[in-house]
Amino acid sequence: MILAERYQVVRPLAQGGFGKTFLACDRYLPGNPHCVIKQFRPLNLADSQLPTAQRLFDLEAKTLYQLGTHPQIPTLLAHFEKDGEFYLVQEYIAGVSLADELTQPSIPNERALASRQDYAYQLLHSLLTALTFVHQRSVIHRDIKPGNLIRREGSSQLAVIDFGAVKTIGAQSSSSASALTIAIGSPGYIAPEQQAGRPCFASDLYASGVVALYALTGKAPQQQSTNPETGRLQLPSDGLASEPSFIQFIQQLIKFNPADRFPHASAALDVLQSLNLTSASVALPPTAFPISSPPFPETILPDEPFPTTSLSDPKTASLTSAPAKTFVPTQQNILSPTESRNRQALLSKVDRFWIQGVLEHSLHGQVLLTLGLEEKQQALSLPWNISYSQADQPPQPLDAGVQVYDIFAQQGEGRSLLILGEPGAGKTTTLLTLARDLLKNAQPGQRIPAIFNLSSWTGGSIAEWLIGELNSKYQIPKAIGEAWVAGQQLLLLLDGLDEVRGDRQNDCAIALNTFHQNYGPELVVCCRIKDYEALDQQLGFQRALMVRSLTDEQIWQYLAQADSGLTGLRSLLERSAATAVAVKGTSESDQTLFDLARSPLILNIMALTYQGLSASEIPALTQGESYTQQLFSAYISRMFQRRDIDSPYSQKQTLRWLHELAKTLTQTSQTVFLIERMQVPWWLTAAWQRYSYVGLLFLAYLVIATSIGWQVVSHRSLPLAIAIGAVMCARIFGIYRIVPAETLRWSWKKARTSFLLGLTLGPMIGWALKVGFVYIFSPGYCVNIPGCLLEISLIGLLFGLVLGIDYAIIRGLSGTRIATITKPNQGIRQSGKNAILFAVVATIAPALTSLIFANSTSTQFWAIAGLSFGLALGGGEACLKHGILRFVLFCQGRTPWHYPSFLDYAAQRILLQKVGGGYIFIHRLLLEHFADMKPQK
């Protein structure tokens, strides 16, 4: 049976009065991971009652969806309705149920008192931790029992399952009848008030106490001693545990009157932790109990480690989080030294470029506030009739303490996430925060977090684009990049879907969906909410979040910081908030300054611009002009007023050069600017500009052709040979495309393979070159000279042999390894170094061969030819074209000659930020501002 055209049912798990539970495989995700499907069958339901049932089912699904954000509770993956029956799809938790665990003969009957107490304490602590999270969401489980508790495979934590009987505590009427519910529970574990149809939080605690008693004594509830007069459970005062206070705690949990128990799980957990049972701190190892494998091929991978979640309430922070699991190396994640080095190189670059270079120095970092998140599942497109929420359902804000890593980590294998938000709301900051947490928890064998900006996507497959971006942005050789992408070894963090060129954004969304379906990657995508809503194609991801704007309380809290010098800005915003009109339009001119301050970026721009100024000193903003543009202009002016920075460039020069940079990046849909990746079509758009570049380049090619041609041809044939040589250079090396040769490492593997090839083909090529040049350019050379052909053939064969050895050495020097250090324009500088080394190798060997077997003229020819060959092959032609491009731009006044120094200066002025060897504007909005401005001539 296949449900929703996606879930392949494997076998039934359970059946009850309200429906069935199945184990299924998700055919939509790679590896077909397992999931649990619960079928709810309303009995004798009339057609008129179906909408009500649908509403109640959606309400229950919403509750379960919120509960699934905790690591000890299975995630609700989807819910849907089909033929009047309702289905819940939840995470499948691999492990052993506590019911099976407690029936093991050695647990806990043969244990000492202290060990039995440790076991029961650990079990109860884990259970109450999960129930604390449940009760804080105003939810009662109502069916706590060993069969609904699973110890995850490889973890000591218990997972609470089967929330089919959940009850949400909401506003109830005074009528006692309205407070009654159906008595749901399991015999022996159901609390008295719950059996009477009046469940409360303490009902779950009663069941928890019975479970702990089972663990402590090894006896099921039906086997426990009871009071013959009342029929209630009766515990002996001694002989159960080494610590009497623990027995008293369990006794309070199973009190008959719920008022005599604890009011909720958090209170019970506080008391349990205060018992100071030091011996109980040692939890049972995860492998203490056998893990029963299902009778079908297991495809579920080990769970990702879940980090400690920092909640806003320090009292409950430790109660609603789970420690990260200990990573255990397996055969699958043992890496070779080269793989380990390459992996660590990329991790280090992501951390150095994006976390240290951008996140820790971002403007958002100046606002020490937690960005709020809310669910946005209606933004996703799913190919089957499954809904996560109603279209008109109000936003679902997540708890203040829930971080994006918490949500992403508990999705499981094949996880995908869409992050939406207004411009400047903090989407990129949220993405970088997720990257930081992923890097902290990265383990060998897990996917490598890597950040890319979709703005550079211009078409084609995402896989090919990723390989190119790995090469250009992270200096990853393409061979390694192809293996990583094909092997799903990357965790992709993709920013800037809205920064893709407007007419290509929908195509990019389609390409992302295709890549997601074909490769099954783990990925996160960020996009502005308005750009995303304008797409024809939505993303088919698992989850979507919206970054919320700052609240009034957060804004005033930030402005009230001591010694911040923001009193003037605070007064200005207070007046703006007080004079805000009741009804506003949708244009920015209708917004007040206080509305704009809800963006963390704009709030920081205001703070940096107006810090230390009184309200009267802050210039008035014009109503008819965009407030945002005025703020950016004021911010730029204030950055030039900083006295702690040397100013080697005038403000006019700086603005003109930044305008040219921003305009080029915008036109080419680029975000990260790498000097060595400058391309002629991007910068030289006018025809006369390209003519000047081509003329200078062709002149350089003529010089190269002349240096070779005068050695081997007669004076009459020299012009033709030079022209042919220049055209050949242009044909071989190209005109516009600049590709730096950045990597130069010795590889024995490549050298051995190339050596065999060089010995085979080298002599043949050498013979053809020598004989061909003699008969083409000196046809009368061998006339009347006995043995001339044999002599030049021998010279050609020997030269070809040396050429083959030369080729092997060059190939060995071009082994692919990932560079660990990246500096501005490093690609061009490294290309120059590589060209010199290649030229030395390519010059000496042919020249020595020619010197031994030929005359001095041939020696000069082969030396110059080898020099030119080595320079070009090693990266010299890239340096040549890059230098000419930079020279043309400098003569036009569009860039400074020493570009890295200028870009570093702009970064000191907090206009740019360094990302490894590249630069980005501090925000996309500032990039757009510079691109639109008209600098003075």
PDB file of C-alpha atoms in Angstrom, residues 5-209:
ATOM      1  CA  GLU A   5       1.888   8.712  -3.545  1.00  0.00           C
ATOM      2  CA  ARG A   6       4.936   8.839  -1.287  1.00  0.00           C
ATOM      3  CA  TYR A   7       4.856   6.478   1.694  1.00  0.00           C
ATOM      4  CA  GLN A   8       5.336   2.744   1.048  1.00  0.00           C
ATOM      5  CA  VAL A   9       3.812   0.775   3.925  1.00  0.00           C
ATOM      6  CA  VAL A  10       6.150  -1.963   5.174  1.00  0.00           C
ATOM      7  CA  ARG A  11       4.096  -3.627   7.870  1.00  0.00           C
ATOM      8  CA  PRO A  12       1.502  -2.783  10.539  1.00  0.00           C
ATOM      9  CA  LEU A  13       2.757  -1.931  14.006  1.00  0.00           C
ATOM     10  CA  ALA A  14      -0.374  -1.687  16.117  1.00  0.00           C
ATOM     11  CA  GLN A  15      -4.161  -1.423  15.956  1.00  0.00           C
ATOM     12  CA  GLY A  16      -6.603   0.176  18.371  1.00  0.00           C
ATOM     13  CA  GLY A  17     -10.132   1.441  18.593  1.00  0.00           C
ATOM     14  CA  PHE A  18      -9.342   4.655  16.730  1.00  0.00           C
ATOM     15  CA  GLY A  19      -7.173   3.336  13.904  1.00  0.00           C
ATOM     16  CA  LYS A  20      -3.924   1.640  12.924  1.00  0.00           C
ATOM     17  CA  THR A  21      -0.210   2.384  13.026  1.00  0.00           C
ATOM     18  CA  PHE A  22       2.115   1.381  10.181  1.00  0.00           C
ATOM     19  CA  LEU A  23       5.827   1.335   9.579  1.00  0.00           C
ATOM     20  CA  ALA A  24       6.545   2.867   6.168  1.00  0.00           C
ATOM     21  CA  CYS A  25       9.365   4.021   3.909  1.00  0.00           C
ATOM     22  CA  ASP A  26       9.506   7.538   2.500  1.00  0.00           C
ATOM     23  CA  ARG A  27      10.054   7.031  -1.240  1.00  0.00           C
ATOM     24  CA  TYR A  28      10.516  10.766  -1.778  1.00  0.00           C
ATOM     25  CA  LEU A  29      13.773  11.028   0.211  1.00  0.00           C
ATOM     26  CA  PRO A  30      17.094   9.382  -0.690  1.00  0.00           C
ATOM     27  CA  GLY A  31      17.701   6.059   1.017  1.00  0.00           C
ATOM     28  CA  ASN A  32      13.952   5.609   1.601  1.00  0.00           C
ATOM     29  CA  PRO A  33      14.157   6.412   5.346  1.00  0.00           C
ATOM     30  CA  HIS A  34      11.574   4.844   7.617  1.00  0.00           C
ATOM     31  CA  CYS A  35       8.708   6.709   9.198  1.00  0.00           C
ATOM     32  CA  VAL A  36       5.628   5.860  11.255  1.00  0.00           C
ATOM     33  CA  ILE A  37       2.135   6.500   9.850  1.00  0.00           C
ATOM     34  CA  LYS A  38      -0.853   6.633  12.189  1.00  0.00           C
ATOM     35  CA  GLN A  39      -4.244   6.176  10.595  1.00  0.00           C
ATOM     36  CA  PHE A  40      -7.171   7.731  12.437  1.00  0.00           C
ATOM     37  CA  ARG A  41     -10.578   6.234  11.546  1.00  0.00           C
ATOM     38  CA  PRO A  42     -13.573   8.151  12.858  1.00  0.00           C
ATOM     39  CA  LEU A  43     -16.293   5.541  13.467  1.00  0.00           C
ATOM     40  CA  ASN A  44     -19.847   6.189  12.188  1.00  0.00           C
ATOM     41  CA  LEU A  45     -18.936   9.712  11.074  1.00  0.00           C
ATOM     42  CA  ALA A  46     -21.616  11.503   9.061  1.00  0.00           C
ATOM     43  CA  ASP A  47     -20.672  13.628   6.072  1.00  0.00           C
ATOM     44  CA  SER A  48     -21.817  16.765   7.896  1.00  0.00           C
ATOM     45  CA  GLN A  49     -19.385  15.987  10.718  1.00  0.00           C
ATOM     46  CA  LEU A  50     -16.375  15.606   8.456  1.00  0.00           C
ATOM     47  CA  PRO A  51     -15.386  19.339   8.497  1.00  0.00           C
ATOM     48  CA  THR A  52     -15.450  19.296  12.300  1.00  0.00           C
ATOM     49  CA  ALA A  53     -13.326  16.161  12.364  1.00  0.00           C
ATOM     50  CA  GLN A  54     -10.930  17.776   9.918  1.00  0.00           C
ATOM     51  CA  ARG A  55     -10.636  20.872  12.132  1.00  0.00           C
ATOM     52  CA  LEU A  56      -9.991  18.826  15.269  1.00  0.00           C
ATOM     53  CA  PHE A  57      -7.491  16.661  13.418  1.00  0.00           C
ATOM     54  CA  ASP A  58      -5.610  19.731  12.164  1.00  0.00           C
ATOM     55  CA  LEU A  59      -5.608  21.146  15.688  1.00  0.00           C
ATOM     56  CA  GLU A  60      -4.125  17.936  17.071  1.00  0.00           C
ATOM     57  CA  ALA A  61      -1.574  17.817  14.249  1.00  0.00           C
ATOM     58  CA  LYS A  62      -0.558  21.389  15.025  1.00  0.00           C
ATOM     59  CA  THR A  63      -0.001  20.434  18.653  1.00  0.00           C
ATOM     60  CA  LEU A  64       2.099  17.432  17.685  1.00  0.00           C
ATOM     61  CA  TYR A  65       4.054  19.519  15.217  1.00  0.00           C
ATOM     62  CA  GLN A  66       5.034  21.967  17.963  1.00  0.00           C
ATOM     63  CA  LEU A  67       5.988  19.143  20.309  1.00  0.00           C
ATOM     64  CA  GLY A  68       8.228  17.587  17.659  1.00  0.00           C
ATOM     65  CA  THR A  69      10.826  20.341  18.082  1.00  0.00           C
ATOM     66  CA  HIS A  70      12.216  18.489  21.128  1.00  0.00           C
ATOM     67  CA  PRO A  71      14.860  15.778  20.614  1.00  0.00           C
ATOM     68  CA  GLN A  72      13.014  13.312  22.874  1.00  0.00           C
ATOM     69  CA  ILE A  73       9.780  13.555  20.896  1.00  0.00           C
ATOM     70  CA  PRO A  74       9.376  12.219  17.352  1.00  0.00           C
ATOM     71  CA  THR A  75       8.980  14.882  14.705  1.00  0.00           C
ATOM     72  CA  LEU A  76       5.654  15.195  12.932  1.00  0.00           C
ATOM     73  CA  LEU A  77       6.669  15.093   9.282  1.00  0.00           C
ATOM     74  CA  ALA A  78       3.253  15.618   7.693  1.00  0.00           C
ATOM     75  CA  HIS A  79      -0.467  15.016   8.050  1.00  0.00           C
ATOM     76  CA  PHE A  80      -3.091  14.502   5.385  1.00  0.00           C
ATOM     77  CA  GLU A  81      -6.650  13.321   4.724  1.00  0.00           C
ATOM     78  CA  LYS A  82      -7.676  10.676   2.202  1.00  0.00           C
ATOM     79  CA  ASP A  83     -11.119   9.155   1.634  1.00  0.00           C
ATOM     80  CA  GLY A  84     -12.424  10.416   4.970  1.00  0.00           C
ATOM     81  CA  GLU A  85      -9.507   8.928   6.903  1.00  0.00           C
ATOM     82  CA  PHE A  86      -6.799  11.000   8.549  1.00  0.00           C
ATOM     83  CA  TYR A  87      -3.096  10.196   8.650  1.00  0.00           C
ATOM     84  CA  LEU A  88      -0.165  11.404  10.734  1.00  0.00           C
ATOM     85  CA  VAL A  89       3.386  10.862   9.480  1.00  0.00           C
ATOM     86  CA  GLN A  90       6.015  10.887  12.230  1.00  0.00           C
ATOM     87  CA  GLU A  91       9.699  10.248  12.636  1.00  0.00           C
ATOM     88  CA  TYR A  92      10.669   6.605  13.112  1.00  0.00           C
ATOM     89  CA  ILE A  93      12.892   6.153  16.156  1.00  0.00           C
ATOM     90  CA  ALA A  94      15.255   3.203  15.921  1.00  0.00           C
ATOM     91  CA  GLY A  95      15.808   1.583  19.304  1.00  0.00           C
ATOM     92  CA  VAL A  96      14.215  -0.642  21.911  1.00  0.00           C
ATOM     93  CA  SER A  97      11.050   0.116  23.850  1.00  0.00           C
ATOM     94  CA  LEU A  98      11.206   0.309  27.625  1.00  0.00           C
ATOM     95  CA  ALA A  99       8.622  -2.494  27.763  1.00  0.00           C
ATOM     96  CA  ASP A 100      11.135  -4.866  26.152  1.00  0.00           C
ATOM     97  CA  GLU A 101      13.996  -3.442  28.169  1.00  0.00           C
ATOM     98  CA  LEU A 102      12.282  -3.997  31.503  1.00  0.00           C
ATOM     99  CA  THR A 103      11.537  -7.633  30.688  1.00  0.00           C
ATOM    100  CA  GLN A 104      15.218  -8.518  30.329  1.00  0.00           C
ATOM    101  CA  PRO A 105      16.000 -11.047  33.089  1.00  0.00           C
ATOM    102  CA  SER A 106      19.033  -9.139  34.372  1.00  0.00           C
ATOM    103  CA  ILE A 107      17.187  -5.852  34.705  1.00  0.00           C
ATOM    104  CA  PRO A 108      16.829  -4.927  37.445  1.00  0.00           C
ATOM    105  CA  ASN A 109      16.195  -7.990  39.616  1.00  0.00           C
ATOM    106  CA  GLU A 110      19.825  -9.055  39.933  1.00  0.00           C
ATOM    107  CA  ARG A 111      21.192  -5.570  40.563  1.00  0.00           C
ATOM    108  CA  ALA A 112      22.365  -4.138  43.846  1.00  0.00           C
ATOM    109  CA  LEU A 113      20.207  -1.505  45.493  1.00  0.00           C
ATOM    110  CA  ALA A 114      22.411   1.378  44.331  1.00  0.00           C
ATOM    111  CA  SER A 115      22.476   0.128  40.731  1.00  0.00           C
ATOM    112  CA  ARG A 116      18.698  -0.313  40.655  1.00  0.00           C
ATOM    113  CA  GLN A 117      18.315   3.182  42.043  1.00  0.00           C
ATOM    114  CA  ASP A 118      20.706   4.559  39.409  1.00  0.00           C
ATOM    115  CA  TYR A 119      18.729   2.871  36.672  1.00  0.00           C
ATOM    116  CA  ALA A 120      15.360   4.135  37.930  1.00  0.00           C
ATOM    117  CA  TYR A 121      16.736   7.633  38.537  1.00  0.00           C
ATOM    118  CA  GLN A 122      18.200   7.914  35.051  1.00  0.00           C
ATOM    119  CA  LEU A 123      14.973   6.679  33.509  1.00  0.00           C
ATOM    120  CA  LEU A 124      12.807   9.050  35.546  1.00  0.00           C
ATOM    121  CA  HIS A 125      15.071  12.041  34.929  1.00  0.00           C
ATOM    122  CA  SER A 126      14.959  11.495  31.168  1.00  0.00           C
ATOM    123  CA  LEU A 127      11.177  11.019  31.190  1.00  0.00           C
ATOM    124  CA  LEU A 128      10.478  14.114  33.304  1.00  0.00           C
ATOM    125  CA  THR A 129      12.761  16.177  31.076  1.00  0.00           C
ATOM    126  CA  ALA A 130      10.600  15.347  28.078  1.00  0.00           C
ATOM    127  CA  LEU A 131       7.350  15.852  30.011  1.00  0.00           C
ATOM    128  CA  THR A 132       8.554  19.261  31.180  1.00  0.00           C
ATOM    129  CA  PHE A 133       8.686  20.358  27.553  1.00  0.00           C
ATOM    130  CA  VAL A 134       5.252  18.815  26.903  1.00  0.00           C
ATOM    131  CA  HIS A 135       3.591  20.434  29.926  1.00  0.00           C
ATOM    132  CA  GLN A 136       5.109  23.834  29.121  1.00  0.00           C
ATOM    133  CA  ARG A 137       3.127  23.622  25.862  1.00  0.00           C
ATOM    134  CA  SER A 138      -0.079  23.054  27.862  1.00  0.00           C
ATOM    135  CA  VAL A 139      -0.327  19.450  26.668  1.00  0.00           C
ATOM    136  CA  ILE A 140      -1.112  16.264  28.623  1.00  0.00           C
ATOM    137  CA  HIS A 141       0.151  13.005  27.144  1.00  0.00           C
ATOM    138  CA  ARG A 142      -2.384  10.768  28.976  1.00  0.00           C
ATOM    139  CA  ASP A 143      -0.749   7.460  28.000  1.00  0.00           C
ATOM    140  CA  ILE A 144       2.684   7.265  29.622  1.00  0.00           C
ATOM    141  CA  LYS A 145       3.713   3.607  29.838  1.00  0.00           C
ATOM    142  CA  PRO A 146       6.832   1.530  29.023  1.00  0.00           C
ATOM    143  CA  GLY A 147       5.504   0.664  25.561  1.00  0.00           C
ATOM    144  CA  ASN A 148       5.409   4.358  24.652  1.00  0.00           C
ATOM    145  CA  LEU A 149       8.990   5.026  25.767  1.00  0.00           C
ATOM    146  CA  ILE A 150      11.863   4.140  23.424  1.00  0.00           C
ATOM    147  CA  ARG A 151      15.544   4.298  24.168  1.00  0.00           C
ATOM    148  CA  ARG A 152      17.126   5.628  20.994  1.00  0.00           C
ATOM    149  CA  GLU A 153      19.757   3.473  19.427  1.00  0.00           C
ATOM    150  CA  GLY A 154      23.166   4.736  20.551  1.00  0.00           C
ATOM    151  CA  SER A 155      21.758   7.032  23.279  1.00  0.00           C
ATOM    152  CA  SER A 156      20.770   6.804  26.929  1.00  0.00           C
ATOM    153  CA  GLN A 157      17.886   9.249  26.453  1.00  0.00           C
ATOM    154  CA  LEU A 158      14.273   8.084  26.315  1.00  0.00           C
ATOM    155  CA  ALA A 159      11.993   9.211  23.510  1.00  0.00           C
ATOM    156  CA  VAL A 160       8.285   9.638  24.263  1.00  0.00           C
ATOM    157  CA  ILE A 161       6.026   8.386  21.463  1.00  0.00           C
ATOM    158  CA  ASP A 162       2.327   7.803  20.734  1.00  0.00           C
ATOM    159  CA  PHE A 163       0.801  11.209  21.269  1.00  0.00           C
ATOM    160  CA  GLY A 164      -2.473  10.021  19.823  1.00  0.00           C
ATOM    161  CA  ALA A 165      -4.207  10.641  23.162  1.00  0.00           C
ATOM    162  CA  VAL A 166      -2.876  14.160  23.720  1.00  0.00           C
ATOM    163  CA  LYS A 167      -5.111  16.731  25.330  1.00  0.00           C
ATOM    164  CA  THR A 168      -4.466  20.456  25.054  1.00  0.00           C
ATOM    165  CA  ILE A 169      -5.323  22.546  28.123  1.00  0.00           C
ATOM    166  CA  GLY A 170      -7.063  25.678  26.911  1.00  0.00           C
ATOM    167  CA  ALA A 171      -9.772  28.004  28.078  1.00  0.00           C
ATOM    168  CA  GLN A 172     -12.546  25.889  29.549  1.00  0.00           C
ATOM    169  CA  SER A 173     -16.014  26.970  30.519  1.00  0.00           C
ATOM    170  CA  SER A 174     -17.268  26.765  34.054  1.00  0.00           C
ATOM    171  CA  SER A 175     -19.497  23.839  33.194  1.00  0.00           C
ATOM    172  CA  SER A 176     -18.092  20.661  34.671  1.00  0.00           C
ATOM    173  CA  ALA A 177     -19.486  18.656  31.797  1.00  0.00           C
ATOM    174  CA  SER A 178     -17.363  20.574  29.306  1.00  0.00           C
ATOM    175  CA  ALA A 179     -14.251  19.657  31.225  1.00  0.00           C
ATOM    176  CA  LEU A 180     -14.886  15.910  30.934  1.00  0.00           C
ATOM    177  CA  THR A 181     -13.029  13.965  28.273  1.00  0.00           C
ATOM    178  CA  ILE A 182     -12.972  10.370  27.144  1.00  0.00           C
ATOM    179  CA  ALA A 183     -11.036   8.217  29.569  1.00  0.00           C
ATOM    180  CA  ILE A 184      -7.944   7.192  27.614  1.00  0.00           C
ATOM    181  CA  GLY A 185      -5.016   5.370  29.154  1.00  0.00           C
ATOM    182  CA  SER A 186      -3.483   1.998  29.884  1.00  0.00           C
ATOM    183  CA  PRO A 187      -4.472  -0.236  32.796  1.00  0.00           C
ATOM    184  CA  GLY A 188      -2.080   0.027  35.682  1.00  0.00           C
ATOM    185  CA  TYR A 189      -0.697   3.405  34.544  1.00  0.00           C
ATOM    186  CA  ILE A 190      -3.837   5.512  34.225  1.00  0.00           C
ATOM    187  CA  ALA A 191      -4.350   7.968  37.085  1.00  0.00           C
ATOM    188  CA  PRO A 192      -7.648   7.881  39.047  1.00  0.00           C
ATOM    189  CA  GLU A 193      -8.787  11.346  37.912  1.00  0.00           C
ATOM    190  CA  GLN A 194      -7.924  10.500  34.316  1.00  0.00           C
ATOM    191  CA  GLN A 195      -9.998   7.333  34.542  1.00  0.00           C
ATOM    192  CA  ALA A 196     -12.881   9.562  35.645  1.00  0.00           C
ATOM    193  CA  GLY A 197     -12.437  11.734  32.524  1.00  0.00           C
ATOM    194  CA  ARG A 198     -10.624  14.635  34.237  1.00  0.00           C
ATOM    195  CA  PRO A 199      -6.956  14.416  33.227  1.00  0.00           C
ATOM    196  CA  CYS A 200      -4.428  17.014  34.364  1.00  0.00           C
ATOM    197  CA  PHE A 201      -0.656  17.465  34.271  1.00  0.00           C
ATOM    198  CA  ALA A 202      -0.335  15.417  37.454  1.00  0.00           C
ATOM    199  CA  SER A 203      -1.935  12.482  35.616  1.00  0.00           C
ATOM    200  CA  ASP A 204       1.236  12.094  33.528  1.00  0.00           C
ATOM    201  CA  LEU A 205       3.277  12.236  36.744  1.00  0.00           C
ATOM    202  CA  TYR A 206       1.253   9.379  38.232  1.00  0.00           C
ATOM    203  CA  ALA A 207       2.051   7.201  35.224  1.00  0.00           C
ATOM    204  CA  SER A 208       5.702   8.253  35.398  1.00  0.00           C
ATOM    205  CA  GLY A 209       5.853   7.176  39.044  1.00  0.00           C
TER     206      GLY A 209
END
